[in-house]
PDB file of C-alpha atoms in Angstrom:
ATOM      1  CA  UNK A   1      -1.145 155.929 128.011  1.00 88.00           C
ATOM      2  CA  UNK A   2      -0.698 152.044 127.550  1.00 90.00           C
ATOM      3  CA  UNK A   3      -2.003 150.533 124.294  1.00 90.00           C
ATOM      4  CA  UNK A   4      -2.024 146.090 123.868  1.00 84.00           C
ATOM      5  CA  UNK A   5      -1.401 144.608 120.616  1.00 84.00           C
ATOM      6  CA  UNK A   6       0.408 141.686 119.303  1.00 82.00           C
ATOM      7  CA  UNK A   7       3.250 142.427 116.632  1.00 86.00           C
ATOM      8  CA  UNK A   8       6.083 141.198 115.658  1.00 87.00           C
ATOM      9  CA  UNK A   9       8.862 143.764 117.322  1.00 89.00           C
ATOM     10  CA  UNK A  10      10.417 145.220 114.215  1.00 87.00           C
ATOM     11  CA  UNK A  11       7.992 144.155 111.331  1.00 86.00           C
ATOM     12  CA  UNK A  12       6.232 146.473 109.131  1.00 85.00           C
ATOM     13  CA  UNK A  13       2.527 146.046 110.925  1.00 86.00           C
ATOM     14  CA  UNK A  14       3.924 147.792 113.586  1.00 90.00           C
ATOM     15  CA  UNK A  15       5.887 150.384 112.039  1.00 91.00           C
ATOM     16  CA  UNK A  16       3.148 151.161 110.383  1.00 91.00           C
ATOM     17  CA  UNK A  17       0.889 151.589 113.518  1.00 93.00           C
ATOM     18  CA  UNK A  18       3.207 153.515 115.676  1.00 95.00           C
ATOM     19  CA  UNK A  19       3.901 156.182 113.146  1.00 93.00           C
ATOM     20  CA  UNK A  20      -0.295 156.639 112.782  1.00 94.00           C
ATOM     21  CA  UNK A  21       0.114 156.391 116.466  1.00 95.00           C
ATOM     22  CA  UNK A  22       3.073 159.564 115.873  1.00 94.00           C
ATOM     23  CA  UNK A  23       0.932 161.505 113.715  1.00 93.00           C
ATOM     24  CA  UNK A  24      -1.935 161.581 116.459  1.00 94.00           C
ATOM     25  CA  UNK A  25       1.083 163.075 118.887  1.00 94.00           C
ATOM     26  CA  UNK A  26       0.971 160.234 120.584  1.00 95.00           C
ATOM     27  CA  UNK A  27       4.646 159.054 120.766  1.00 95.00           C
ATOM     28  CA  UNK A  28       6.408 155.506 122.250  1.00 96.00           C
ATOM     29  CA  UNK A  29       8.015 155.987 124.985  1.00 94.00           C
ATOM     30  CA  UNK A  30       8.553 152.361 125.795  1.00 93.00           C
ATOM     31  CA  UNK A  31       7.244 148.509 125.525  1.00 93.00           C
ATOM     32  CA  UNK A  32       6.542 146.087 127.882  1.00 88.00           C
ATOM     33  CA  UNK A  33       6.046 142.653 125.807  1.00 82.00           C
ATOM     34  CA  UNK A  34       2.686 143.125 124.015  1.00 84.00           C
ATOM     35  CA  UNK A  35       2.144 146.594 126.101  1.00 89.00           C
ATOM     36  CA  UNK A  36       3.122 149.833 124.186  1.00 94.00           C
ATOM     37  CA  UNK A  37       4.002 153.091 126.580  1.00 95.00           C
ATOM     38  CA  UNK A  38       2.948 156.392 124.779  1.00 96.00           C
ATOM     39  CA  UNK A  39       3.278 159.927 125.264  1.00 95.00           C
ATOM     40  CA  UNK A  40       1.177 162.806 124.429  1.00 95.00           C
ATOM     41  CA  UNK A  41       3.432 165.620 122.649  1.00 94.00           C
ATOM     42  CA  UNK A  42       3.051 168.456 121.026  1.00 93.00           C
ATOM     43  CA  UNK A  43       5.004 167.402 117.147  1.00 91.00           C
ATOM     44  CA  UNK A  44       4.675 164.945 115.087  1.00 90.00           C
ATOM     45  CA  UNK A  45       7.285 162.444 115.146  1.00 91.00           C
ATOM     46  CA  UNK A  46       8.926 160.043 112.369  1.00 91.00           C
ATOM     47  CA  UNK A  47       9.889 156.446 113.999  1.00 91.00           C
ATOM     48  CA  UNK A  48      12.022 153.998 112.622  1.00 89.00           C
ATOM     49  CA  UNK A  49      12.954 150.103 114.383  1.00 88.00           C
ATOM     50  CA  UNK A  50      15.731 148.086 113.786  1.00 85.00           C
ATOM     51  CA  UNK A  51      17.509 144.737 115.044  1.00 85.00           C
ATOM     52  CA  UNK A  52      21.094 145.972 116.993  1.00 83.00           C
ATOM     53  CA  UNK A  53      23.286 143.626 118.412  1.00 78.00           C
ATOM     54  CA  UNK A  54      23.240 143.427 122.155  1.00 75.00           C
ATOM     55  CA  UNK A  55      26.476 145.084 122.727  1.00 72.00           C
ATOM     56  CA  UNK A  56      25.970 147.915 120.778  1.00 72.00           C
ATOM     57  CA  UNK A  57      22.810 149.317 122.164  1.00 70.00           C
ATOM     58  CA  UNK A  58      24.461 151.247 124.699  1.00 69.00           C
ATOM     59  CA  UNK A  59      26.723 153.026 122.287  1.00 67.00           C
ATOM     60  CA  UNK A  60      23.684 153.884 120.218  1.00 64.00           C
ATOM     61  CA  UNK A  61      21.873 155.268 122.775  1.00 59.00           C
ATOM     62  CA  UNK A  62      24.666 157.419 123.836  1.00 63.00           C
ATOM     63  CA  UNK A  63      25.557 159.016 120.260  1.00 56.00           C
ATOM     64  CA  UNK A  64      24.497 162.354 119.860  1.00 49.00           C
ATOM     65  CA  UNK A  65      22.303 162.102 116.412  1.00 62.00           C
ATOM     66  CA  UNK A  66      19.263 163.580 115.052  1.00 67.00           C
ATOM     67  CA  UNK A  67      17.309 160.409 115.931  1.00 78.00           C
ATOM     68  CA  UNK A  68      16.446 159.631 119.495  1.00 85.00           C
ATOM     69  CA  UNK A  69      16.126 156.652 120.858  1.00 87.00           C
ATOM     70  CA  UNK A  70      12.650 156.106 122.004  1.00 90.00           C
ATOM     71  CA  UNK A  71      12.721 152.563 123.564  1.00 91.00           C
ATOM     72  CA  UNK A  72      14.344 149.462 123.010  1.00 89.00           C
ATOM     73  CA  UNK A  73      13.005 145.624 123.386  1.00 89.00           C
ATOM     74  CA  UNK A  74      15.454 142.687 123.801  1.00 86.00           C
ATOM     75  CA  UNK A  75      14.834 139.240 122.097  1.00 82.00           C
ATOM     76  CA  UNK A  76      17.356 136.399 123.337  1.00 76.00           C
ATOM     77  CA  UNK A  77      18.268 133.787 120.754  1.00 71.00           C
ATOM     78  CA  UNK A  78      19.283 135.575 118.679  1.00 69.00           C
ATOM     79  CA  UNK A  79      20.887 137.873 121.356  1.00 77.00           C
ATOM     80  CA  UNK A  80      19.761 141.386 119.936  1.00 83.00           C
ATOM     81  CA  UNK A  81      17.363 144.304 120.893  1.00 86.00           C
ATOM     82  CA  UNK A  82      14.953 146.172 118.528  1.00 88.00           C
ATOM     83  CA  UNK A  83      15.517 150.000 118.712  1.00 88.00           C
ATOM     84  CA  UNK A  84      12.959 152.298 118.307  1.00 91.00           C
ATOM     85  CA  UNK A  85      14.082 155.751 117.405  1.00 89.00           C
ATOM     86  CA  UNK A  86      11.961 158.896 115.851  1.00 89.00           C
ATOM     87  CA  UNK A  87      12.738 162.551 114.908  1.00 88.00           C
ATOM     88  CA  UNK A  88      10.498 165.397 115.163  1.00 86.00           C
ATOM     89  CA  UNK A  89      12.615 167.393 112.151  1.00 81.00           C
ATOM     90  CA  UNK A  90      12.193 167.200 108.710  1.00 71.00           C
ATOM     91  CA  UNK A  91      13.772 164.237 106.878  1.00 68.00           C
ATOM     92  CA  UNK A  92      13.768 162.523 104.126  1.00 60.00           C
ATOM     93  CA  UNK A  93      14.849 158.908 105.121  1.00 59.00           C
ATOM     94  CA  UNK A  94      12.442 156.836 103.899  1.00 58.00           C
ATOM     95  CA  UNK A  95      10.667 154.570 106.615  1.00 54.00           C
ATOM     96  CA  UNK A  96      11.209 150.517 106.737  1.00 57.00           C
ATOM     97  CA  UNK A  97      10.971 147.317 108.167  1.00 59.00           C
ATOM     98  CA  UNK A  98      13.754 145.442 109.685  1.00 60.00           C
ATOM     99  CA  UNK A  99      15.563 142.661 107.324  1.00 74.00           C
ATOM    100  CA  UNK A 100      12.794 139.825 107.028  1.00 78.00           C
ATOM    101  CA  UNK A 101      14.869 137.121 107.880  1.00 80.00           C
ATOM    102  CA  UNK A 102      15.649 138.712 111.226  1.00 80.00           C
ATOM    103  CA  UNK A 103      12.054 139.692 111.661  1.00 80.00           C
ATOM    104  CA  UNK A 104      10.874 135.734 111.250  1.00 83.00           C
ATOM    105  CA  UNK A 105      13.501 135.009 114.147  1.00 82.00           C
ATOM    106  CA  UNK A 106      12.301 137.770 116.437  1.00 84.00           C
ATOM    107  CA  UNK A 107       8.751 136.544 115.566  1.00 83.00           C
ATOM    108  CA  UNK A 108       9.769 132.837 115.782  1.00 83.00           C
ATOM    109  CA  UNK A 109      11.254 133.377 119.157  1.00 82.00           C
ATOM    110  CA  UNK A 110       8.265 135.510 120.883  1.00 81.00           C
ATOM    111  CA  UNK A 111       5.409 132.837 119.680  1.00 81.00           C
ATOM    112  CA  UNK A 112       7.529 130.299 121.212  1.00 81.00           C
ATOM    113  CA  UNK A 113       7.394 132.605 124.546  1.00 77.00           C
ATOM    114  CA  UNK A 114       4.089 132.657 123.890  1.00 78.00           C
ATOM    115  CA  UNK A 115       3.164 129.247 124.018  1.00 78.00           C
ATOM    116  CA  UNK A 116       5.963 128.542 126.579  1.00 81.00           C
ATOM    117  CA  UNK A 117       3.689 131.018 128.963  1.00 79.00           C
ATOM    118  CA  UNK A 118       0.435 129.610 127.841  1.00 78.00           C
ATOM    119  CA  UNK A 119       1.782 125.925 129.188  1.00 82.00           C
ATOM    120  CA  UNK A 120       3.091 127.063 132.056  1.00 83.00           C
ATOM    121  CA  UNK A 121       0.043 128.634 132.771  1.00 80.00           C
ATOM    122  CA  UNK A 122      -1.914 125.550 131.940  1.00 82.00           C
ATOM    123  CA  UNK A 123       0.275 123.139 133.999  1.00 84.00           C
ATOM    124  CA  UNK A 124      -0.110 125.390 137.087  1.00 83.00           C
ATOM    125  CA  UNK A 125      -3.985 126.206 137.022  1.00 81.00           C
ATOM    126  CA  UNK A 126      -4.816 122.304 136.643  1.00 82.00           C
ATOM    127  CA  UNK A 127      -2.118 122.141 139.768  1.00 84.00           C
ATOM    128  CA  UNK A 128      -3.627 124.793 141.457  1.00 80.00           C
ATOM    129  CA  UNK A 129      -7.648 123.708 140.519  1.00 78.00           C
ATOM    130  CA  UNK A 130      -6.926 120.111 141.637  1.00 81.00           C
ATOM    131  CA  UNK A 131      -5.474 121.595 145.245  1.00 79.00           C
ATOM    132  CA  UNK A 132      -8.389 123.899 145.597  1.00 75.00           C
ATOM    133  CA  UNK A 133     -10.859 120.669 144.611  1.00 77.00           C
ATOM    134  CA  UNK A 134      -8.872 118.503 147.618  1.00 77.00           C
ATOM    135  CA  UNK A 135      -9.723 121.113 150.005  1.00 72.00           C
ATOM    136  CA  UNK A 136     -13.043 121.415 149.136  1.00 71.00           C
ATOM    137  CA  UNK A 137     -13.563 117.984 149.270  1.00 71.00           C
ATOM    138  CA  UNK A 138     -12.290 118.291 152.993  1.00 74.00           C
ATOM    139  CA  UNK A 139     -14.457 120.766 154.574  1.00 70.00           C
ATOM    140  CA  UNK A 140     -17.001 119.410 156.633  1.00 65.00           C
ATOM    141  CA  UNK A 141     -19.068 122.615 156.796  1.00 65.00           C
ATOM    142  CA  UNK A 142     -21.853 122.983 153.933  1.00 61.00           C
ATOM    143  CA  UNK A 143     -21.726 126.453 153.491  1.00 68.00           C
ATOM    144  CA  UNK A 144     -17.919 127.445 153.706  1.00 67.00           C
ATOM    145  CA  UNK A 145     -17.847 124.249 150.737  1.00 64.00           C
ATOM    146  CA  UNK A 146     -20.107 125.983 148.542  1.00 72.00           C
ATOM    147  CA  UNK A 147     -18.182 129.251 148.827  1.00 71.00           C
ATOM    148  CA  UNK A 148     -15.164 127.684 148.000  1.00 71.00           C
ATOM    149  CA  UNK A 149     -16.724 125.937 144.479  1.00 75.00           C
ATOM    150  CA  UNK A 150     -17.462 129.579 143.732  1.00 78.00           C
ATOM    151  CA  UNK A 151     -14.791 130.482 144.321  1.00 77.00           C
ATOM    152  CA  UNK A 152     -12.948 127.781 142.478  1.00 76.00           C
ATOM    153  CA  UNK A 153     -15.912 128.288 139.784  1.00 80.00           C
ATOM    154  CA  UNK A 154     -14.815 132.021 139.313  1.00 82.00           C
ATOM    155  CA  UNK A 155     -10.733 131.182 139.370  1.00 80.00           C
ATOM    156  CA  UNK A 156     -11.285 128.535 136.646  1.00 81.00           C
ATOM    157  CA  UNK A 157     -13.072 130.868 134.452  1.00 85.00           C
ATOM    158  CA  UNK A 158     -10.596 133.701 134.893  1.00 85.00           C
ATOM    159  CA  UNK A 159      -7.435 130.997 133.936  1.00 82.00           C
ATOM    160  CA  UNK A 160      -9.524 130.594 131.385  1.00 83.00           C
ATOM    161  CA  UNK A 161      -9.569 134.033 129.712  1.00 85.00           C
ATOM    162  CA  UNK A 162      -5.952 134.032 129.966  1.00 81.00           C
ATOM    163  CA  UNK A 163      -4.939 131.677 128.467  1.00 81.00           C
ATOM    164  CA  UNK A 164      -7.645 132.368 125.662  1.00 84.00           C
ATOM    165  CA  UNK A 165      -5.804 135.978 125.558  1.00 79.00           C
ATOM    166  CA  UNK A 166      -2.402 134.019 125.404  1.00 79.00           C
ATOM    167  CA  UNK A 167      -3.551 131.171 122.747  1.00 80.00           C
ATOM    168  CA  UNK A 168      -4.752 133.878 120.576  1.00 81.00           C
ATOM    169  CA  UNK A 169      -1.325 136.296 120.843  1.00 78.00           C
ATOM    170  CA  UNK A 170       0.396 133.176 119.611  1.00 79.00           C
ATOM    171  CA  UNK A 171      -2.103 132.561 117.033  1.00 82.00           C
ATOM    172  CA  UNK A 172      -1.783 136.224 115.626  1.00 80.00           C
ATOM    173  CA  UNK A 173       2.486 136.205 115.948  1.00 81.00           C
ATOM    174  CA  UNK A 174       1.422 132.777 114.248  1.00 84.00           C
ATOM    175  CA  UNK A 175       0.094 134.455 110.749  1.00 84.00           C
ATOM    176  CA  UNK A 176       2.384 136.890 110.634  1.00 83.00           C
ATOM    177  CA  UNK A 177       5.169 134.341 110.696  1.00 85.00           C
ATOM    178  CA  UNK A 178       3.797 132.732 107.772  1.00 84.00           C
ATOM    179  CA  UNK A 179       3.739 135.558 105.408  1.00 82.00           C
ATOM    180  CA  UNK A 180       7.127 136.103 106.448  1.00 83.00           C
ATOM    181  CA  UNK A 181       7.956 132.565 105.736  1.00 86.00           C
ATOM    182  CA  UNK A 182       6.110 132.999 102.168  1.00 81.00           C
ATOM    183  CA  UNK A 183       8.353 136.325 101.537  1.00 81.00           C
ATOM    184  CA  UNK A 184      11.417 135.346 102.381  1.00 82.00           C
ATOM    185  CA  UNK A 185      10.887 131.503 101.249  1.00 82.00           C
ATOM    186  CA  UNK A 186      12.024 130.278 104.539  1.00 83.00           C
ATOM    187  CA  UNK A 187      10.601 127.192 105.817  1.00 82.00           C
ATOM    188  CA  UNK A 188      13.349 125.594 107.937  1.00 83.00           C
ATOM    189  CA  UNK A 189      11.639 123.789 110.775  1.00 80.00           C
ATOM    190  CA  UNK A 190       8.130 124.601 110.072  1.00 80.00           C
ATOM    191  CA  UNK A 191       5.535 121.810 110.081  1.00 81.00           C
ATOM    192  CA  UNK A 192       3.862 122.460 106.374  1.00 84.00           C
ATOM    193  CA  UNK A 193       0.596 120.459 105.773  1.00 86.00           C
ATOM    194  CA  UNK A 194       0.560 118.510 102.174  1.00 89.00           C
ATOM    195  CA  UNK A 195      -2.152 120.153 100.420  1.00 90.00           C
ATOM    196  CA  UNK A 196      -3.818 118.880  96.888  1.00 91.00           C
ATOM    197  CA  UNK A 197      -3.637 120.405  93.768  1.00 93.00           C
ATOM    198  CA  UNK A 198      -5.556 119.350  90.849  1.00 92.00           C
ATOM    199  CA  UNK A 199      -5.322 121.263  87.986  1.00 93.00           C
ATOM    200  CA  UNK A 200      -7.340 120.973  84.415  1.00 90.00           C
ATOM    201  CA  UNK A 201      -6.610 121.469  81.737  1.00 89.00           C
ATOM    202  CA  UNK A 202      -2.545 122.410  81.728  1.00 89.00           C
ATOM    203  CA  UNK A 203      -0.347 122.353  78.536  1.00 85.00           C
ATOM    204  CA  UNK A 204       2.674 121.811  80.000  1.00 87.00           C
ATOM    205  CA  UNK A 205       3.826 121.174  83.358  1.00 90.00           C
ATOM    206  CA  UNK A 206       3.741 124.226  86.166  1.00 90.00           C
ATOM    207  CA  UNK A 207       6.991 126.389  87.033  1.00 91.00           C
ATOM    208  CA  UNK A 208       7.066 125.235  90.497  1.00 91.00           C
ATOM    209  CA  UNK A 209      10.056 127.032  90.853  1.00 90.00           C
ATOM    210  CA  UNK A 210       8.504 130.069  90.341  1.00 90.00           C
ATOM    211  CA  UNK A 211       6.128 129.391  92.566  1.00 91.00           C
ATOM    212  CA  UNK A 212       8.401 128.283  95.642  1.00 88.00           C
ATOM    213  CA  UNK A 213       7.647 130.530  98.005  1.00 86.00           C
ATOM    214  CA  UNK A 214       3.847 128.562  98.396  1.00 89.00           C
ATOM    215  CA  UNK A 215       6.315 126.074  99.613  1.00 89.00           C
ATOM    216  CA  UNK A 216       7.749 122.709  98.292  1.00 90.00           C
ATOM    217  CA  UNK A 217       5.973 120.969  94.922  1.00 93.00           C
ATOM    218  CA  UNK A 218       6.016 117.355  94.074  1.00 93.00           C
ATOM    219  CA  UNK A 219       3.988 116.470  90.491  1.00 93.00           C
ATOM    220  CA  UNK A 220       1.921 113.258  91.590  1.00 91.00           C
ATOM    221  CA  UNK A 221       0.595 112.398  88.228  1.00 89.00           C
ATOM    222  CA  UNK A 222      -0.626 113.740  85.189  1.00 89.00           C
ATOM    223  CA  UNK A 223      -3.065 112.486  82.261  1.00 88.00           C
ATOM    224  CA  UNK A 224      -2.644 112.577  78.582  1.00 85.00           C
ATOM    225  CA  UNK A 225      -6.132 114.888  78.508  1.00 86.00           C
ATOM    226  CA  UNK A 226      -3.817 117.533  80.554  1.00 88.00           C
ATOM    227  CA  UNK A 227      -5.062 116.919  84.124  1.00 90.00           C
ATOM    228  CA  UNK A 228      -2.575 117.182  86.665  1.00 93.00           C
ATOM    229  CA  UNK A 229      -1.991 116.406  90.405  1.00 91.00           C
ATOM    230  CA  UNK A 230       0.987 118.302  92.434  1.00 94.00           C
ATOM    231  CA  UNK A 231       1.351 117.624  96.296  1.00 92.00           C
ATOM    232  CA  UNK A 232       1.798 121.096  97.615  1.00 93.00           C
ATOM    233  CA  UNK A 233       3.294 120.807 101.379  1.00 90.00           C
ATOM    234  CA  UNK A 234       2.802 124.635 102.294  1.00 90.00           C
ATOM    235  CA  UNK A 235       1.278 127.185 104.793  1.00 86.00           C
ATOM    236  CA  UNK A 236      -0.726 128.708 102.585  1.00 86.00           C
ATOM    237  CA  UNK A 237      -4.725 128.495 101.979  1.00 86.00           C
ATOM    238  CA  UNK A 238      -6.812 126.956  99.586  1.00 88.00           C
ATOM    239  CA  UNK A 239      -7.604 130.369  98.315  1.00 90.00           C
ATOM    240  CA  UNK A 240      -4.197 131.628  98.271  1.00 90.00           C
ATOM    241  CA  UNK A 241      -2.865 128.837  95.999  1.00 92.00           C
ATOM    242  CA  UNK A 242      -5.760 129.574  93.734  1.00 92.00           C
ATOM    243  CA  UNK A 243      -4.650 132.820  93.584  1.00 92.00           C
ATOM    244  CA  UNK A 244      -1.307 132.562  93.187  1.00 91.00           C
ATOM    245  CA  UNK A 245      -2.119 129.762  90.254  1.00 93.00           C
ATOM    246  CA  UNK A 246      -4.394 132.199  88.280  1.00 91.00           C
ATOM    247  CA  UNK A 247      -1.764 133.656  85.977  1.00 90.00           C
ATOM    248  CA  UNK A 248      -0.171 129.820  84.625  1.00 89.00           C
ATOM    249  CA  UNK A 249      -4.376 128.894  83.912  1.00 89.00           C
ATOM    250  CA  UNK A 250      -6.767 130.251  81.280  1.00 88.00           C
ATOM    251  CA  UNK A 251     -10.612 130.764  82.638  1.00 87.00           C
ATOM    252  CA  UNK A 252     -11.650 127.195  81.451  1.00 89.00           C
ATOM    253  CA  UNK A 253      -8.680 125.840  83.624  1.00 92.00           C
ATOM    254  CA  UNK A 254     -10.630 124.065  86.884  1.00 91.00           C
ATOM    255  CA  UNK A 255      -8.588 124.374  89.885  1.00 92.00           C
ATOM    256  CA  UNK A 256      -9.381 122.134  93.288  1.00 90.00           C
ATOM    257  CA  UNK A 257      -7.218 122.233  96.206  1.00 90.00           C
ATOM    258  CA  UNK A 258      -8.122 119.588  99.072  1.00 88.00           C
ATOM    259  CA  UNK A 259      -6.640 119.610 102.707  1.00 79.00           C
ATOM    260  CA  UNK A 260      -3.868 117.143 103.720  1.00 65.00           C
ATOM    261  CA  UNK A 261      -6.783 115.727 105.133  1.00 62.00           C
ATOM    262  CA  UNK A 262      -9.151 115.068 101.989  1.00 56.00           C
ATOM    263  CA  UNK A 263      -9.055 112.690  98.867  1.00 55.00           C
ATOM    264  CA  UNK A 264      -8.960 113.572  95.442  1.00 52.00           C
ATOM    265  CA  UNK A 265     -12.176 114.981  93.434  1.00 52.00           C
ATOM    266  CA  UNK A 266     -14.346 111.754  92.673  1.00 46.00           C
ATOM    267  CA  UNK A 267     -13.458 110.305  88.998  1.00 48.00           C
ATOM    268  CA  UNK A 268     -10.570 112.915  88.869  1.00 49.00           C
ATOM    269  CA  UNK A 269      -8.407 111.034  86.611  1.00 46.00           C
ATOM    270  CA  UNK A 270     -10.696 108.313  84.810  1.00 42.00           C
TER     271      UNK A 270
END
């Protein structure tokens, strides 16, 4: 049995979902990019991932241990596999995630395929359309003409779907990456919108460095009634930073966060 999703290889999502997946008796037996390969057996298995070098794999699989190695999915760049490996006795190893700075390359590296595919697939289905629209143009028969734009009708739509299927697999690798970013306070080479923060009344100024993993904080301005203006540049929401501001405000505190795209509230600070 084949079952689609989009994960991160290695992340906690999908750790999570094969071991439901292993309590069902339905067991991995192998992946295929987004496509999981499951068994149906008769015990429940425990399964545990984690990021191996290359060069190792084969030694792993090999060993004679209590866990079996259940399937394995290279990532190039950086040049390691993610081994999948499950038990059917008893144990009491507890069941986690790969390190999340490894897990933000893995993911980094398949949303880039991702996107990689979904261009390539762009580039050659306007190719392919505009040779198809040449032909057509070229047939002097009515009927064998009107065929063809059905046929180029139908192809168009079906390019379509896919790359709708592959736009939204990136998009999905795409929020995962940024909770891993938040958690692990990693934002080298991610584009981070500037974001808006006005916050009234404040006593003092905010612990930004508490607050670092929203991203980077800049105070803009403040006003001697207490008002205050941070640029936030960040991959969080509007109601995350909210959120994640509620414990350094009191209930009368107002709190507006406008896009890297807005202005500031009208009359903010006169």
């Amino acid at each position: 049995m084949w079952k689609h999703r989009f994960m991160i290889k290695g992340s906690k999502e999908e750790l999570a979902w094969l071991n439901r997946e292993a309590k069902r008796h339905y067991l991995l037996v192998g992946i295929w990019n987004s496509w999981y390969h499951f068994k149906r057996v008769t015990t429940t298995y425990q399964i545990f991932s984690e990021y191996v070098a290359t060069d190792f794999v084969p030694e792993l699989a090999k060993a004679n241990q209590q866990f079996k190695v259940l399937a394995t999915y290279e990532v190039s760049n950086p040049d390691i596999q993610v081994v999948y490996t499950g038990t059917d006795r008893a144990t009491t190893t507890k069941v986690l995630p790969g390190d999340p700075q490894m897990r933000l390359k893995v993911g980094l590296r398949m949303r880039d395929q991702a996107m990689n595919t979904v261009n390539v697939v762009i580039y050659s289905a306007v190719a392919l359309l505009g040779i198809v629209i040449f032909l057509i143009l070229n047939i002097d028969d009515a009927n064998q003409g009107e065929n063809a734009m059905t046929i180029w009708f139908f192809a168009a739509v079906i390019i379509g779907v896919v790359v709708f299927r592959l736009y939204r697999a990136a998009k999905q690798l795409q929020d995962q990456i940024v909770i891993l970013r938040r958690d692990t306070e990693n934002y080298d080479g991610a584009w981070m919108p500037t974001m808006h923060v006005f916050i009234d009344p404040l006593t003092t100024d905010l612990d930004t460095e508490a607050l670092k993993s929203l991203g980077r904080w800049s105070l803009v301005n403040r006003t001697s009634k207490g008002a205050y203006w941070y640029d936030l540049q960040t991959l969080a929401s509007a109601s995350d930073i909210k959120a994640s501001l509620k414990p350094y405000t009191t209930p009368t505190t107002r709190v507006s966060v406008v896009s890297w795209l807005g202005l500031a509230p009208l009359g903010w600070f006169m």
